[in-house]
mmCIF file of C-alpha atoms in Angstrom:
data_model
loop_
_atom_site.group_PDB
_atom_site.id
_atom_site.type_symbol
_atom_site.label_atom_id
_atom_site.label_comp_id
_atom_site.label_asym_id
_atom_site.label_seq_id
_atom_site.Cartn_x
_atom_site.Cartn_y
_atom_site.Cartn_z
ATOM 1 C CA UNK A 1 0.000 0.000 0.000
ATOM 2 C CA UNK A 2 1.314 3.604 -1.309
ATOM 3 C CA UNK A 3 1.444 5.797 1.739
ATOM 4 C CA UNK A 4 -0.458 9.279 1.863
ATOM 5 C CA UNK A 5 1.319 12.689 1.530
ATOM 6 C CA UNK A 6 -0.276 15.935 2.206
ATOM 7 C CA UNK A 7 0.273 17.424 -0.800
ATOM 8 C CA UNK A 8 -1.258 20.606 -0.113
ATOM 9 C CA UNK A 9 1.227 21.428 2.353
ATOM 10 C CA UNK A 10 4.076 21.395 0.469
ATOM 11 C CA UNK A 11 5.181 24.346 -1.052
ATOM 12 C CA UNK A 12 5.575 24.646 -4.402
ATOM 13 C CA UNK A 13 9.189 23.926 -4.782
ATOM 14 C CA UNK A 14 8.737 21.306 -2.365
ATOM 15 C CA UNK A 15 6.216 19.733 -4.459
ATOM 16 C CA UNK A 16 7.899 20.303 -7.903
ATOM 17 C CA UNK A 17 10.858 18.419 -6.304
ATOM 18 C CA UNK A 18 8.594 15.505 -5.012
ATOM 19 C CA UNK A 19 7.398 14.365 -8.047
ATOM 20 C CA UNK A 20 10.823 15.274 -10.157
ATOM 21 C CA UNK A 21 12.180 12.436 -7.517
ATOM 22 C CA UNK A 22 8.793 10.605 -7.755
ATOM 23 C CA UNK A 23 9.402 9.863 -11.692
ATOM 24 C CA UNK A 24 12.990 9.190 -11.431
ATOM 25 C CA UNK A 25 12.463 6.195 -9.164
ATOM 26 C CA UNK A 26 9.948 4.837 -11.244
ATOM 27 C CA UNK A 27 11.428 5.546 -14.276
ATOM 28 C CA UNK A 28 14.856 3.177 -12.716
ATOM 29 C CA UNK A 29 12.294 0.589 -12.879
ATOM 30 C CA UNK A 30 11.605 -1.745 -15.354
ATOM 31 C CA UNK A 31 7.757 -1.116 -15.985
ATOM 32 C CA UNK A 32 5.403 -2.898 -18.639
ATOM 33 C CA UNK A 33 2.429 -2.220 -18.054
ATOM 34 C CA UNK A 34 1.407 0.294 -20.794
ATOM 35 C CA UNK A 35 -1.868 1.910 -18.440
ATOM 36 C CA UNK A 36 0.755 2.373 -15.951
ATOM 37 C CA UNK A 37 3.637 3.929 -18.488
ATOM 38 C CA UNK A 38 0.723 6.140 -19.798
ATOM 39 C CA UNK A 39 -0.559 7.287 -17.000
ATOM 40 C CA UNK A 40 3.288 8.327 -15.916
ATOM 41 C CA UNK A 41 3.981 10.153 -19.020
ATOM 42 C CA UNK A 42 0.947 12.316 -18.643
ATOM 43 C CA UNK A 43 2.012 13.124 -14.906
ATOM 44 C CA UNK A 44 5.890 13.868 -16.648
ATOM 45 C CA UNK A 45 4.238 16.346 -18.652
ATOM 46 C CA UNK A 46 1.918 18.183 -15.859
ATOM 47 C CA UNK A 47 5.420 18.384 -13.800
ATOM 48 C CA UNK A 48 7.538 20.099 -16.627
ATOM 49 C CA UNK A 49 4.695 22.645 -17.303
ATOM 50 C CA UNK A 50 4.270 23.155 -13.560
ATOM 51 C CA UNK A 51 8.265 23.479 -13.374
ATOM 52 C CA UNK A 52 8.281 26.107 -16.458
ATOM 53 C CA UNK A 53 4.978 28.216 -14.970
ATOM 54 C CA UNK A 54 6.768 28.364 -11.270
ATOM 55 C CA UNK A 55 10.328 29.632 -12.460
ATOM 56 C CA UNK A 56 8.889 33.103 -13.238
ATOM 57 C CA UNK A 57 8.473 33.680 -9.706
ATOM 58 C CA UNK A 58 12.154 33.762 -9.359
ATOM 59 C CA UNK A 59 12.618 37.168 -11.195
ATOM 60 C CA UNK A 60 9.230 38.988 -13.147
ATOM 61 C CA UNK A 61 9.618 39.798 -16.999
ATOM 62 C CA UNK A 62 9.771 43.340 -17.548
ATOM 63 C CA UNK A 63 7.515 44.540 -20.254
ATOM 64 C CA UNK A 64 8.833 46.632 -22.797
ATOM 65 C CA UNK A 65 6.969 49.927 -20.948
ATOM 66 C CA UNK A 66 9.149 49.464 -18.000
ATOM 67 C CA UNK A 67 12.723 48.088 -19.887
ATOM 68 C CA UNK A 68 12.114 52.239 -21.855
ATOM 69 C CA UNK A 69 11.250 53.603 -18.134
ATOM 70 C CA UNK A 70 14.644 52.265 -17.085
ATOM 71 C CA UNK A 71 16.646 52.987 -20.173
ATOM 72 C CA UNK A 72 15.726 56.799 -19.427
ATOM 73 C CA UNK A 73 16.175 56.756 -15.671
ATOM 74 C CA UNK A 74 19.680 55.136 -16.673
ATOM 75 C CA UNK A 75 20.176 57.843 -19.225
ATOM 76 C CA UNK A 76 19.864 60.837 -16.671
ATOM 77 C CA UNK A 77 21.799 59.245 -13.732
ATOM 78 C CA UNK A 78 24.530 58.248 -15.911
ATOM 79 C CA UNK A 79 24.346 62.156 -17.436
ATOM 80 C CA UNK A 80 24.538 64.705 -14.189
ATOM 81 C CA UNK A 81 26.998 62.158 -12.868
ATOM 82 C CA UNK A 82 29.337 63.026 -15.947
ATOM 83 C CA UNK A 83 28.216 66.815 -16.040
ATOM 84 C CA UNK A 84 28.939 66.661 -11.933
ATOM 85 C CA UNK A 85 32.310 65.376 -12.331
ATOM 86 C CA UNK A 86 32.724 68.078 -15.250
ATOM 87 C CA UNK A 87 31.447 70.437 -13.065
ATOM 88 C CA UNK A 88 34.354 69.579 -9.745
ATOM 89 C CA UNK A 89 37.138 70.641 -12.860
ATOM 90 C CA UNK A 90 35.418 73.923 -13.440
ATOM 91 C CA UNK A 91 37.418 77.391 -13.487
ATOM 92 C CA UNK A 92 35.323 78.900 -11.156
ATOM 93 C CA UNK A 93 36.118 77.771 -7.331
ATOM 94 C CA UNK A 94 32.539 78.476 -6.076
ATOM 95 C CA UNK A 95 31.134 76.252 -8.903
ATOM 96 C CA UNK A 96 33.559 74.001 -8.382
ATOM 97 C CA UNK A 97 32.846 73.431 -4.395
ATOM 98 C CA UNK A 98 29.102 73.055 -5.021
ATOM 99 C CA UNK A 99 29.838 69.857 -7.632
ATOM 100 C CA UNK A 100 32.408 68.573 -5.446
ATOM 101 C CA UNK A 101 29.640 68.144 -2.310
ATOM 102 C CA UNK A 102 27.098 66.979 -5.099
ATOM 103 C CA UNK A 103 30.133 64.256 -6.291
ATOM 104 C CA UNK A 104 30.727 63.848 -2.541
ATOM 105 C CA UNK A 105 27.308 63.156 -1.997
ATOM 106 C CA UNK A 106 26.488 60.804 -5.103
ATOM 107 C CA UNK A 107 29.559 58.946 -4.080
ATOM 108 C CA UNK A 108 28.175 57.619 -1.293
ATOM 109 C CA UNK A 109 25.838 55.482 -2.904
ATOM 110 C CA UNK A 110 28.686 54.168 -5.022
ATOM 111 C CA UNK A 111 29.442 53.996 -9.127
ATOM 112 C CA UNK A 112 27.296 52.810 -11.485
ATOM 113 C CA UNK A 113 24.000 53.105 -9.989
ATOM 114 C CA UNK A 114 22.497 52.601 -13.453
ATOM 115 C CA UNK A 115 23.973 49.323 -13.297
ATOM 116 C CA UNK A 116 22.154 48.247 -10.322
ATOM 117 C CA UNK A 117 19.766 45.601 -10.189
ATOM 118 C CA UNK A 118 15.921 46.770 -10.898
ATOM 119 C CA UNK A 119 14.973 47.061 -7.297
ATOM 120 C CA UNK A 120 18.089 48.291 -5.887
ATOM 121 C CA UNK A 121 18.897 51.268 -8.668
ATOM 122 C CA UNK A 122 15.103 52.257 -7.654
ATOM 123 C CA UNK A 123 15.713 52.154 -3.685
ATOM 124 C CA UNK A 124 18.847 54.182 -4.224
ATOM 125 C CA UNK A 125 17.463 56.677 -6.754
ATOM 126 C CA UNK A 126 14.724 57.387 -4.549
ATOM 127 C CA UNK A 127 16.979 58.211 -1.600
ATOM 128 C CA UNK A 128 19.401 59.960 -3.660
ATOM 129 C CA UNK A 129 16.540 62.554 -4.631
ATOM 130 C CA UNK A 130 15.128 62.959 -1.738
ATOM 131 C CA UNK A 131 18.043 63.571 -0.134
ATOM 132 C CA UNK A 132 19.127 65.916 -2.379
ATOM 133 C CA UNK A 133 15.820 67.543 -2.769
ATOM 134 C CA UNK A 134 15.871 67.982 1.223
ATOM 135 C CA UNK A 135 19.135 69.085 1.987
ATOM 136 C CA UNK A 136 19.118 72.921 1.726
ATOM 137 C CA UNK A 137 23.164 72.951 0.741
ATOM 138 C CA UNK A 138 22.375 70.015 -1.751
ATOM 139 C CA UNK A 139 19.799 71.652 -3.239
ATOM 140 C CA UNK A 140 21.498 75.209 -3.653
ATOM 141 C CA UNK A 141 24.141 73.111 -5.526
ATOM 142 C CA UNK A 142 22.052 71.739 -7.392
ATOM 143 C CA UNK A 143 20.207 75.223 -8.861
ATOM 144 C CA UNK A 144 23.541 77.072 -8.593
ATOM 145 C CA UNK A 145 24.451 74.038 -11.770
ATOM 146 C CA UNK A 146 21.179 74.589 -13.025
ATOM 147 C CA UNK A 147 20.262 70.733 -11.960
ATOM 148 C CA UNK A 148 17.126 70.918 -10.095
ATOM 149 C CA UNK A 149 14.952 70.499 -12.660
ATOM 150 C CA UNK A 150 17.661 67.141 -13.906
ATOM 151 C CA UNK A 151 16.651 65.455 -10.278
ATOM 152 C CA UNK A 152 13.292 66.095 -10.206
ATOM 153 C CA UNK A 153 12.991 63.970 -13.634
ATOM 154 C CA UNK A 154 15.453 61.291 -12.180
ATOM 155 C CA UNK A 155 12.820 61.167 -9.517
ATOM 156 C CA UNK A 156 9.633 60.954 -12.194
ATOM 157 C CA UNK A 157 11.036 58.802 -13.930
ATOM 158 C CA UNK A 158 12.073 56.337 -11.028
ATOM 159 C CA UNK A 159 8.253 56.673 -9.541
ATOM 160 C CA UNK A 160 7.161 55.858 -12.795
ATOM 161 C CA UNK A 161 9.241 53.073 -12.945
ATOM 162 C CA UNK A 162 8.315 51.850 -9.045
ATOM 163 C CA UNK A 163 4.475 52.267 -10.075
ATOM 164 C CA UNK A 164 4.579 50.333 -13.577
ATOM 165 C CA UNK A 165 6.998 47.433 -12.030
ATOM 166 C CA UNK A 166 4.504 46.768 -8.638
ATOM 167 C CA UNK A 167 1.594 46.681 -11.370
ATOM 168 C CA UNK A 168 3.518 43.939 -13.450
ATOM 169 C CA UNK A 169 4.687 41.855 -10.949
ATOM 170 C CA UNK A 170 1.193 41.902 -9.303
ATOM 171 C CA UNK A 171 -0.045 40.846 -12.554
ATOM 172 C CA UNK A 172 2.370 38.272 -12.907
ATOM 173 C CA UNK A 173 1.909 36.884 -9.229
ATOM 174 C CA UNK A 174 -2.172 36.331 -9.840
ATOM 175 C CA UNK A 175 -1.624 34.633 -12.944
ATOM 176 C CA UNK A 176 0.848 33.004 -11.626
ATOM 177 C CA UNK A 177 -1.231 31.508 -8.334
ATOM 178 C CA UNK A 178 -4.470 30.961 -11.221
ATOM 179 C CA UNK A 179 -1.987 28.265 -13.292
ATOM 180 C CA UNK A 180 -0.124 26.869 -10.488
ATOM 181 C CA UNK A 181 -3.301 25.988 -8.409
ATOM 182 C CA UNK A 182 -5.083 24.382 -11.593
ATOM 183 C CA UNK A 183 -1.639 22.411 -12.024
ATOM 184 C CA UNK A 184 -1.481 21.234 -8.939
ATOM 185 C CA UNK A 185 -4.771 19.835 -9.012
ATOM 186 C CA UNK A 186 -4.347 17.941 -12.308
ATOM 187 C CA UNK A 187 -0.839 16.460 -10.789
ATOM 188 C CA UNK A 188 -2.381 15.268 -7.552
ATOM 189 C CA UNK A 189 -5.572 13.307 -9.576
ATOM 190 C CA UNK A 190 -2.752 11.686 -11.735
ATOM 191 C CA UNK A 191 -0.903 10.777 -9.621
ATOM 192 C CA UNK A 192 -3.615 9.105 -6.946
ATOM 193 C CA UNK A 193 -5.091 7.677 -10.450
ATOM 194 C CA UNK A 194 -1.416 6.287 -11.290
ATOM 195 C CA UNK A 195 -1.286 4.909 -7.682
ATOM 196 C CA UNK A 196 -4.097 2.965 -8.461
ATOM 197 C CA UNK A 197 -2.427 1.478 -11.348
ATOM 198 C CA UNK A 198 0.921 0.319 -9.897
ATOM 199 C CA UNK A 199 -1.076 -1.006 -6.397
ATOM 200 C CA UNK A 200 -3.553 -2.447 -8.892
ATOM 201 C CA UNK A 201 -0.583 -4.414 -10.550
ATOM 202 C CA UNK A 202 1.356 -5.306 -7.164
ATOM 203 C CA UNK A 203 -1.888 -7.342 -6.102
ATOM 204 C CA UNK A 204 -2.565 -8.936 -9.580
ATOM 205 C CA UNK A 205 0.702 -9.707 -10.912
ATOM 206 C CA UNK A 206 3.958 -11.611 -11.304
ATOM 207 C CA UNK A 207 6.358 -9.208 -11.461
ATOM 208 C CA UNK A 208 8.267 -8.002 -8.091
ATOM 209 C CA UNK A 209 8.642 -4.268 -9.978
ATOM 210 C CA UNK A 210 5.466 -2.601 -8.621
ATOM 211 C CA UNK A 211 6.147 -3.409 -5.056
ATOM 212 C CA UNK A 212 9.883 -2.364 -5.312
ATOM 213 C CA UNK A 213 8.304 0.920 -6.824
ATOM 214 C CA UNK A 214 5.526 1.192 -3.661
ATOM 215 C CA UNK A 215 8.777 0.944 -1.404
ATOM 216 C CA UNK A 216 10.845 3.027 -3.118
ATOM 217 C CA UNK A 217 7.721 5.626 -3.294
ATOM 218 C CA UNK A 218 6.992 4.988 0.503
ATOM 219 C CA UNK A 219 10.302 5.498 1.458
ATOM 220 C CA UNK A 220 10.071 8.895 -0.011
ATOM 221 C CA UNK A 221 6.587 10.097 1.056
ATOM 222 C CA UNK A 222 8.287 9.388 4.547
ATOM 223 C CA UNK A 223 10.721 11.470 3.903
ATOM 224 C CA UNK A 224 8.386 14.757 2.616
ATOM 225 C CA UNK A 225 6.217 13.145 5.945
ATOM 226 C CA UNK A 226 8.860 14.511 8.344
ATOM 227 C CA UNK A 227 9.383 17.402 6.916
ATOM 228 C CA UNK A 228 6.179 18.405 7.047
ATOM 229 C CA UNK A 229 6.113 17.072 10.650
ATOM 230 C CA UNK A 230 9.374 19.225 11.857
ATOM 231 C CA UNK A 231 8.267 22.355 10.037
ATOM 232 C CA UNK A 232 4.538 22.082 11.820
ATOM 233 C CA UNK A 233 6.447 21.473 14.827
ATOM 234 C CA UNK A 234 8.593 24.511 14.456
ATOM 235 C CA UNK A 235 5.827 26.744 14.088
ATOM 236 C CA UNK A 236 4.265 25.838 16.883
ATOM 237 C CA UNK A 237 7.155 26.370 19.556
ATOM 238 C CA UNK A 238 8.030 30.024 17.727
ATOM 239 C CA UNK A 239 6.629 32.559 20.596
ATOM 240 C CA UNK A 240 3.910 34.897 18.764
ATOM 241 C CA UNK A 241 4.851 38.308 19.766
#
C-alpha cells in the first residue's frame, strides 16, 4: 500500500521536487504495463509545465513599458553624474565646491547606480533625490548648476518606474497563483489515479517491480512526511509576539 502525503502542504518547490524524484524512481524501474507507463507520461508532462509556470516567480519579466522607463532613468543618472564630475574641474572655485559636495554626496551610494539591479537602482534613486531635494546645501548646488529640474525627472522617472513594475509583478503573481493551483490539481488526480495502477498491478501480478516501486515511493513520502512534521512542529514552539 502507497502511503499518503499531504500534498497541499508542500510548497511549491517542495512539491515540484517531489514528483521530479517521484518519476525518477519509477522511471529506474523496469515497468510494462502500458496503463501504468501512460498514465506516468501524462504526470511527466503536468510536472515540466508546472516546473516552467513556477520559475517566473524567481525574477518577473519586464515589459517593454518598464525596460524604456529604465533605459531613461539610466540615461539621466549616468548624465549629471558626468556633467557633476565636469562640473568639480570647473574654473570657477565656487562652482567648483558646489559639484564637489554633489560628487561627494552621489559617491556615497557608489558607481554605477544605473547598473544596479531593478529594485536596488530604484531604492537608491529614490533616496538619492530625496536627499538631495531635502538638503538645503544640496539643493542650492544643485540650482547654482542649473540641476534641479535634472533630479526632479530622475525622480519621475524612477516613480514611474516603481508604479509600472509593482503593477507587473502583481499581474504576474495572480496569474501566476491561477496556473499553479489548476496544475497542482491535475498532478495530484494523476498521480492518486497512477497509484491505483501500480497497487492495482502489485496485487494482480507476477512481477516483483510494482512493489519495489511502492517501497521506493513509501520510502520517499516518509521522507516529505517529516518534513512536514518538523516544520509544523517549528511553528508551533516560535513565541507569537
Amino acid at each position: 500500500m502507497i502511503e499518503k502525503v499531504k500534498l497541499s502542504n508542500l510548497r511549491n518547490s517542495e512539491f515540484i521536487e517531489f514528483f521530479k524524484t517521484l518519476i525518477q524512481l519509477v522511471e529506474g524501474k523496469s515497468i510494462s504495463a502500458s496503463r501504468v507507463k501512460e498514465k506516468l507520461n501524462e504526470l511527466i508532462l503536468l510536472v515540466k509545465q508546472v516546473d516552467s509556470v513556477f520559475k517566473p516567480e524567481l525574477g518577473s519579466k519586464l515589459t517593454g513599458k518598464l525596460q524604456e522607463v529604465d533605459a531613461e532613468r539610466d540615461n539621466l543618472i549616468a548624465g549629471i553624474d558626468l556633467i557633476i564630475e565636469g562640473y568639480c574641474h570647473h574654473f570657477d572655485s565656487a562652482l567648483k565646491m558646489k559639484a564637489e559636495l554633489l560628487w561627494n554626496s552621489l559617491r556615497t551610494y557608489g558607481t554605477g547606480i544605473q547598473r544596479l539591479g531593478y529594485q536596488e537602482e530604484t531604492q537608491v534613486l529614490d533616496n538619492l533625490s530625496q536627499r538631495w531635494l531635502s538638503t538645503s546645501e544640496l539643493t542650492d548646488a544643485l540650482v547654482s548648476l542649473n540641476l534641479f529640474d535634472w533630479v526632479n525627472e530622475i525622480k519621475k522617472q524612477n516613480d514611474l518606474f516603481r508604479a509600472n513594475y509593482i503593477d507587473r509583478v502583481d499581474t504576474d503573481a495572480s496569474q501566476l497563483d491561477i496556473r499553479t493551483i489548476d496544475l497542482r490539481k491535475q498532478i495530484a488526480k494523476t498521480y492518486d489515479d497512477l497509484n491505483d495502477l501500480l497497487q492495482a498491478y502489485a496485487i494482480i501480478g507476477d512481477e516483483p517491480t510494482y512493489g519495489q516501486v511502492i517501497n521506493s515511493s513509501n520510502e520517499l513520502i516518509g521522507k516529505y512526511n517529516q518534513l512536514l512534521k518538523n516544520r509544523s512542529a517549528s511553528q508551533e514552539e516560535t513565541p507569537v509576539a
